[in-house]
PDB file of C-alpha atoms in Angstrom:
ATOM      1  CA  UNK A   1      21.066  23.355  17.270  1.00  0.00           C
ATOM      2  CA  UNK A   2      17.487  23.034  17.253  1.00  0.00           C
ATOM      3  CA  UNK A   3      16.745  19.049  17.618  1.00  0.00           C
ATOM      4  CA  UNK A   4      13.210  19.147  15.507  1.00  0.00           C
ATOM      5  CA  UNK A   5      15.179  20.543  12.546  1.00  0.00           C
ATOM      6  CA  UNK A   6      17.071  17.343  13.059  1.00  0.00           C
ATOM      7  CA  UNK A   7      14.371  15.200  13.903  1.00  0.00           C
ATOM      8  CA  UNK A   8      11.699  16.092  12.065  1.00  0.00           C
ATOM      9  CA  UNK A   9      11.128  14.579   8.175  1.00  0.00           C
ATOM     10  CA  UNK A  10      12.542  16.796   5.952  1.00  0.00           C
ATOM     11  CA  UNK A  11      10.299  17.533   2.585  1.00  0.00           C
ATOM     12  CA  UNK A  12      11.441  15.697  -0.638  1.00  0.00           C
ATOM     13  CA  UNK A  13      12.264  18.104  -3.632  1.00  0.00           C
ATOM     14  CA  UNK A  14      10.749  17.659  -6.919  1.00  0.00           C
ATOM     15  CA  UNK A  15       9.118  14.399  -7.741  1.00  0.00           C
ATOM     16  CA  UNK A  16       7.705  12.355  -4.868  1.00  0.00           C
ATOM     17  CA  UNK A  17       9.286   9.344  -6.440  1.00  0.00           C
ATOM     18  CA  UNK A  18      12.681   8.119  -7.822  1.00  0.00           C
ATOM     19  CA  UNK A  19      12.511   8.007 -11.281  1.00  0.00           C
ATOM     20  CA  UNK A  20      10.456   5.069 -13.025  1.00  0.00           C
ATOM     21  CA  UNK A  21      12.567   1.848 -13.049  1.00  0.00           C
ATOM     22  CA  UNK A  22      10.270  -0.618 -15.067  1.00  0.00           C
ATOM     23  CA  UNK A  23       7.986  -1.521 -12.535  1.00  0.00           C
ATOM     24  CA  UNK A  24       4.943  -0.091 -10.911  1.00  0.00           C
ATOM     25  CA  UNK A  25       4.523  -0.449  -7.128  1.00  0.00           C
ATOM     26  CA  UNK A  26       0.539  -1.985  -6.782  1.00  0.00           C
ATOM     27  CA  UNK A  27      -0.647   1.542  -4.793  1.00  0.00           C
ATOM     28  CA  UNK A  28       0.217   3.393  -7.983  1.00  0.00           C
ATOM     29  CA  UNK A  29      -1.936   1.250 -10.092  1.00  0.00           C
ATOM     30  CA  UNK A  30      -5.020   0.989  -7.725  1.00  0.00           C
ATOM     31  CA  UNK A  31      -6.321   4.548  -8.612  1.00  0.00           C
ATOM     32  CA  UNK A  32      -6.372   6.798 -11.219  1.00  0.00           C
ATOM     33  CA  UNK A  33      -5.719   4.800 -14.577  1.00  0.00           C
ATOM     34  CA  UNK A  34      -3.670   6.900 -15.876  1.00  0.00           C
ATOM     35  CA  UNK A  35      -1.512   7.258 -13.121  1.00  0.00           C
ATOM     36  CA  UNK A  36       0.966   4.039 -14.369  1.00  0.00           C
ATOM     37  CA  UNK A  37       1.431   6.329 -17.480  1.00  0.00           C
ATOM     38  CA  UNK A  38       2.062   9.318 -16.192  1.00  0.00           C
ATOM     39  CA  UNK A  39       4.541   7.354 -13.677  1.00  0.00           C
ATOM     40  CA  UNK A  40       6.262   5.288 -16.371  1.00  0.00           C
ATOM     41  CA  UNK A  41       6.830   8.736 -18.431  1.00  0.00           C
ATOM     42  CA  UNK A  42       8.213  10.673 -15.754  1.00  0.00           C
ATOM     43  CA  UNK A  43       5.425  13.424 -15.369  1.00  0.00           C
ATOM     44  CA  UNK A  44       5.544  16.046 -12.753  1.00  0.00           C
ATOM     45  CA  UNK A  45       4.261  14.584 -10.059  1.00  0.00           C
ATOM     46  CA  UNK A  46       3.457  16.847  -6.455  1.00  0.00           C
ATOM     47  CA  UNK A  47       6.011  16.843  -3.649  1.00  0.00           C
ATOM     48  CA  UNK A  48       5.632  15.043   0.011  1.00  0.00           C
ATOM     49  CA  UNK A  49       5.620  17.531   2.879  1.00  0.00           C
ATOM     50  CA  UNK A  50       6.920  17.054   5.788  1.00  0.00           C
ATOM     51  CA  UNK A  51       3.515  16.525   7.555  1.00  0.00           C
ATOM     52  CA  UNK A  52       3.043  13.783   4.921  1.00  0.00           C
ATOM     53  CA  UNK A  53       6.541  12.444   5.604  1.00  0.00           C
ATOM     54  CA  UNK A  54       5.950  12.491   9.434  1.00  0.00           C
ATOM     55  CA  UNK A  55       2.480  10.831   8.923  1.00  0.00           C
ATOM     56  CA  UNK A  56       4.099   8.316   7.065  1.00  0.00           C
ATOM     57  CA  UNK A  57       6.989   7.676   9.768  1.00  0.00           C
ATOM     58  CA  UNK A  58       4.412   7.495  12.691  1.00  0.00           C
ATOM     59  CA  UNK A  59       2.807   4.728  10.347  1.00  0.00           C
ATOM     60  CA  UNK A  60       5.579   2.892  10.649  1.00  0.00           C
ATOM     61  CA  UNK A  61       5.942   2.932  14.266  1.00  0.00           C
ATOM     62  CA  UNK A  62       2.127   1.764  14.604  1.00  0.00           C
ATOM     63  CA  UNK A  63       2.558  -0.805  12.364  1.00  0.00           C
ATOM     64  CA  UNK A  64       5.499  -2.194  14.589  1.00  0.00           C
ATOM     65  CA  UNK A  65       3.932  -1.966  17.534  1.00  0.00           C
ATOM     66  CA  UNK A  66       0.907  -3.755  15.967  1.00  0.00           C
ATOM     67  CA  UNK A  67       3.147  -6.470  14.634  1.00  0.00           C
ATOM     68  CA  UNK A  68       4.513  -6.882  18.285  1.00  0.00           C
ATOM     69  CA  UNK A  69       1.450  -7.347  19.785  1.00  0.00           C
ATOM     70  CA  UNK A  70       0.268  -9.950  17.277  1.00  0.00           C
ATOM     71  CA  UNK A  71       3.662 -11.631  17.642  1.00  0.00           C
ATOM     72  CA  UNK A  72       3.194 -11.677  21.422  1.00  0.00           C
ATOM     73  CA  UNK A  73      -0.053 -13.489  21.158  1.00  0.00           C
ATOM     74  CA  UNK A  74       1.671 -16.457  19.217  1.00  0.00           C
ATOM     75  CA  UNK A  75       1.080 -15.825  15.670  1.00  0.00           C
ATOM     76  CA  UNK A  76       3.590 -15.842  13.411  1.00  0.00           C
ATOM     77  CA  UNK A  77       3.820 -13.131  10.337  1.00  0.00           C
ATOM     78  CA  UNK A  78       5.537 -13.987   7.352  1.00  0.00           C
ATOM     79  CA  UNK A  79       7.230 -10.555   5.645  1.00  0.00           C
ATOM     80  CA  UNK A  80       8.160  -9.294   2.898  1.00  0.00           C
ATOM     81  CA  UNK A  81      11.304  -7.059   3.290  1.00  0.00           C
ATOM     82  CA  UNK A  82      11.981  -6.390  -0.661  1.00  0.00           C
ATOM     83  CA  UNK A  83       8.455  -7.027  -1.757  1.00  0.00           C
ATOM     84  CA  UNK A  84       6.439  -9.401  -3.657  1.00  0.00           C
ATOM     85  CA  UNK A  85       6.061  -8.955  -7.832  1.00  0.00           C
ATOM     86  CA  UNK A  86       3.254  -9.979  -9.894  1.00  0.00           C
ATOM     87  CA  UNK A  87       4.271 -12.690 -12.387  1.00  0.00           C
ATOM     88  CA  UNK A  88       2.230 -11.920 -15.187  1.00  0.00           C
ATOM     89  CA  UNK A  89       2.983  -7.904 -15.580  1.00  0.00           C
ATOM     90  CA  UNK A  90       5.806  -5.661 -14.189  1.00  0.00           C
ATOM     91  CA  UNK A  91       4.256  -4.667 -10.548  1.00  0.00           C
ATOM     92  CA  UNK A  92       5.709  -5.242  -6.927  1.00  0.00           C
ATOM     93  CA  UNK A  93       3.721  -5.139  -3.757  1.00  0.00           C
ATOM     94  CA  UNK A  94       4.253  -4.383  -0.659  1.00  0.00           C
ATOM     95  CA  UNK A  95       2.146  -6.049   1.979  1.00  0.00           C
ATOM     96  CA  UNK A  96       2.679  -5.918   5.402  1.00  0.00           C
ATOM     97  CA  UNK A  97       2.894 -10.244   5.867  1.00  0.00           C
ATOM     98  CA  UNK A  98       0.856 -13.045   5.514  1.00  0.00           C
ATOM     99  CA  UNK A  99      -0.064 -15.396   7.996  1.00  0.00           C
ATOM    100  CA  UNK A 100       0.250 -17.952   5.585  1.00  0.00           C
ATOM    101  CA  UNK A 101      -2.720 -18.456   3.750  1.00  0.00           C
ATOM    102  CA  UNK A 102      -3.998 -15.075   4.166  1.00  0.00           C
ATOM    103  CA  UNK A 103      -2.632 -11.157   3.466  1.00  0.00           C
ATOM    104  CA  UNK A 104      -1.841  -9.334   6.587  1.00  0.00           C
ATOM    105  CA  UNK A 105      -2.182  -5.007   6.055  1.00  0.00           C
ATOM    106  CA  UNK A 106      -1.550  -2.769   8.523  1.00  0.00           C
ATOM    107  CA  UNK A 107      -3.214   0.443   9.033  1.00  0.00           C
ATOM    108  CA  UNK A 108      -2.777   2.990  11.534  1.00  0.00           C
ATOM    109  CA  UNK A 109      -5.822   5.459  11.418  1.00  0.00           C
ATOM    110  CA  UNK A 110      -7.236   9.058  13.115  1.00  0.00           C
ATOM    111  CA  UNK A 111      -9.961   8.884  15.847  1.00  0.00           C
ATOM    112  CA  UNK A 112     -11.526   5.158  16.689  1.00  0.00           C
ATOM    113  CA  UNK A 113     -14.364   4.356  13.606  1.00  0.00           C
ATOM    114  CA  UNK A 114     -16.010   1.280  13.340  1.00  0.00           C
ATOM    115  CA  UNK A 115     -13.969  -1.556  11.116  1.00  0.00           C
ATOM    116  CA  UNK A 116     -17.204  -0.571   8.372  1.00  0.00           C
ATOM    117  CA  UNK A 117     -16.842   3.080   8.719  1.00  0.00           C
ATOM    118  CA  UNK A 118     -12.868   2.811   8.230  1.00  0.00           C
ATOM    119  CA  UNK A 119     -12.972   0.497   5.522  1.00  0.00           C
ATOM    120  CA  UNK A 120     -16.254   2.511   3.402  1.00  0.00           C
ATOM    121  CA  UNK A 121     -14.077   5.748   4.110  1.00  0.00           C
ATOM    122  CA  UNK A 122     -11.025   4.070   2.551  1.00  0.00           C
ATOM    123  CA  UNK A 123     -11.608   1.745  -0.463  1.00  0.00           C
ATOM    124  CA  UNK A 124      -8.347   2.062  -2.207  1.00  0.00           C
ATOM    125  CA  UNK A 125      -7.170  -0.379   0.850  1.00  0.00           C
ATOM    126  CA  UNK A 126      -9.835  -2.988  -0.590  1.00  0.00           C
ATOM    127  CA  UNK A 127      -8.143  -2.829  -3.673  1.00  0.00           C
ATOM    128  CA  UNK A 128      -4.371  -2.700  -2.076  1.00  0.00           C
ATOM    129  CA  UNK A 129      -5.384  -5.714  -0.498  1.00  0.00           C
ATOM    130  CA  UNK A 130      -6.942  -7.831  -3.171  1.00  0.00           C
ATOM    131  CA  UNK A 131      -4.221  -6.794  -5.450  1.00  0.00           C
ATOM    132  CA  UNK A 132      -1.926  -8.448  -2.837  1.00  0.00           C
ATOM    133  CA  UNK A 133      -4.220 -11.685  -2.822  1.00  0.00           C
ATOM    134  CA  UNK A 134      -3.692 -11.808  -6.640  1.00  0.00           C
ATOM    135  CA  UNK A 135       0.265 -11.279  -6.073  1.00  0.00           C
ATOM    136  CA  UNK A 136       0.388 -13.605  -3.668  1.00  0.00           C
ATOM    137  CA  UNK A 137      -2.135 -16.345  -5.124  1.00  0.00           C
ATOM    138  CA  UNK A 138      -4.507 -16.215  -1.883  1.00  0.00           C
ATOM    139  CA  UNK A 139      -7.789 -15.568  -1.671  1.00  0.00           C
ATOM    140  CA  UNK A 140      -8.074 -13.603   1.657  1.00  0.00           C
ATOM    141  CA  UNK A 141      -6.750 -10.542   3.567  1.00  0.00           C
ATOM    142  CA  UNK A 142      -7.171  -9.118   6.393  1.00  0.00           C
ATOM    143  CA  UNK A 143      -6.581  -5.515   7.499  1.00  0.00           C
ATOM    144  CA  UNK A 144      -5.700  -4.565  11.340  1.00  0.00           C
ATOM    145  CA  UNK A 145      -6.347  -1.403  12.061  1.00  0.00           C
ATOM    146  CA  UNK A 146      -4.794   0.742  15.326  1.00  0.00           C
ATOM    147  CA  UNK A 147      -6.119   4.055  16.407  1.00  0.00           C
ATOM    148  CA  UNK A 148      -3.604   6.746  16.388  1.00  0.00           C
ATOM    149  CA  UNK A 149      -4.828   8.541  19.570  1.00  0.00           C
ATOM    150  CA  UNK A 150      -6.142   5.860  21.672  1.00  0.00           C
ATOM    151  CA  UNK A 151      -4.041   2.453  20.838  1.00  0.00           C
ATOM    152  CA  UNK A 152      -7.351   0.815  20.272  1.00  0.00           C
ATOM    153  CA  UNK A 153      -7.398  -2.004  17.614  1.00  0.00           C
ATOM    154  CA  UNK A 154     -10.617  -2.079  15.772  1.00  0.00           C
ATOM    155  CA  UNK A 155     -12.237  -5.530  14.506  1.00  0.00           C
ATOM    156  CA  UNK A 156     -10.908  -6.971  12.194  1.00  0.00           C
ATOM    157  CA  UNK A 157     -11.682  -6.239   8.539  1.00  0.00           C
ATOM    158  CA  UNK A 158     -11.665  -9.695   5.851  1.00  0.00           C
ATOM    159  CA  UNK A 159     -11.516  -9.250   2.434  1.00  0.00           C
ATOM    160  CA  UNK A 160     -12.057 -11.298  -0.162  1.00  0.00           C
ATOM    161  CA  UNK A 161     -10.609 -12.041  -3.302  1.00  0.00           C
ATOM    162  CA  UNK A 162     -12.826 -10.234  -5.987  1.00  0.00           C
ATOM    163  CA  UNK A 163     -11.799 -10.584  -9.490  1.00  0.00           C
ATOM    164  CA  UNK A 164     -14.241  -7.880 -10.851  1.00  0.00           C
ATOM    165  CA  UNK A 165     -12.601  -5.476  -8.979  1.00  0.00           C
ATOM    166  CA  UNK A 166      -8.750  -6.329  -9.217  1.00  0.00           C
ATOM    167  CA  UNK A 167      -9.029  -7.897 -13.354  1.00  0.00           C
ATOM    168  CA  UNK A 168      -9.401  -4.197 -14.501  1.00  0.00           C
ATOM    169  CA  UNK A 169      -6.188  -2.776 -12.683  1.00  0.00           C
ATOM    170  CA  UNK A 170      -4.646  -5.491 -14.136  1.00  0.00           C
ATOM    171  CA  UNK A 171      -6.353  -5.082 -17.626  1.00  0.00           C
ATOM    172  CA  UNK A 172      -5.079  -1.318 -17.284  1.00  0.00           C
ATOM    173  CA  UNK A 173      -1.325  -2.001 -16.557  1.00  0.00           C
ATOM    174  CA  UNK A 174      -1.209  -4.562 -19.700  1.00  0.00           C
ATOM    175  CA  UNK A 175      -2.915  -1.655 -21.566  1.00  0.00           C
ATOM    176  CA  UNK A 176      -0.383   0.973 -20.044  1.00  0.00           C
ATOM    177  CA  UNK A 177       2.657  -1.536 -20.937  1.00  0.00           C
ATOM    178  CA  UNK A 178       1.700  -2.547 -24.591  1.00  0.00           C
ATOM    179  CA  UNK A 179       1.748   1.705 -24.870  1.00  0.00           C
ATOM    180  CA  UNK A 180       5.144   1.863 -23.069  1.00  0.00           C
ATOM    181  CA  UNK A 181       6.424  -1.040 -25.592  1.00  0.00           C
ATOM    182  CA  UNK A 182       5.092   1.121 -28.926  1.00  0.00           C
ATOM    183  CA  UNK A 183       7.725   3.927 -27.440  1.00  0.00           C
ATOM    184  CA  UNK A 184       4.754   5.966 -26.320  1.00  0.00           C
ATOM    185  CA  UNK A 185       6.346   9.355 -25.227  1.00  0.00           C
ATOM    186  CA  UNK A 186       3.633  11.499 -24.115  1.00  0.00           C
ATOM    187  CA  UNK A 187       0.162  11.675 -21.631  1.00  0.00           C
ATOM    188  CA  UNK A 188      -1.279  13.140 -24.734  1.00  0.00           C
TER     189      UNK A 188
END
């Protein structure tokens, strides 16, 4: 037996998500607007590869390892194992933990960018984040970010709670769910 064919991530067949059970995870409401539609309706969506899968897995590992070393500097993370749902429309988050009064996201990341070049290059994390603030009912996050190649942690990147930029996602799931509740059946 070859051991990578054991090893390795194997890609998922048809849709790259189990089929919609009433709620929207925040990272599927955070870009396109239609995309909570298209989810909620059960359109075709593209498959994961395995290079995505194994991306995905290494992410994990970093974001251990980066838990471990915050942990072994004496500061405690609060987690969220099943997730954390919005109370006001049908949406669960994921963040990475809290450190009580604050969202903690962790990032794993190619090459070693500056916190501002990272965070410009990826704004749908601003968003991820600040959705989590609204979850959680804090008003700041803060993303730790790990090189991939080099272990290096860059600075760390604050966000704050914006309400011009998370009130629209929110707007646009109410929207989305009014349409679900009038037994809309198609994109179209």
């Amino acid at each position: 037996n070859n051991l990578a064919e054991l090893l390795n991530p194997q890609p998922v067949n048809g849709s790259r998500t189990p089929p919609f059970d009433g709620y929207w995870r925040l990272t599927e409401c955070i870009g396109c607007p239609a995309e909570p539609l298209h989810r909620a309706l059960g359109c075709p969506s593209s498959p994961i590869g395995p290079e995505t899968l194994a991306l995905f897995y290494e992410g994990f590992l970093h974001e251990y390892d980066i838990k471990k070393r915050i942990r072994d500097k004496g500061i405690m993370i609060f987690e969220y194992p099943d997730g954390v749902m919005a109370s006001d429309i049908p949406v669960i988050g994921h963040p990475d933990g809290n450190y009580g009064d604050e969202v903690a996201e962790y990032k794993s990341i190619d090459g070693q960018p500056t916190a501002e070049n990272f965070i410009t290059s990826h704004p749908r994390y601003i968003k991820q984040v600040m959705g989590y603030e609204r979850i959680l009912g804090v008003s700041k996050g803060r993303i730790t970010a790990k090189s991939r190649s080099t272990g290096w942690i860059l600075d760390d990147i604050i966000i704050d709670y914006d309400p011009v930029i998370v009130d629209p996602i929110w707007r646009n799931v109410h929207y989305v769910h009014s349409l679900l509740l009038k037994v809309v059946t198609s994109c179209q």
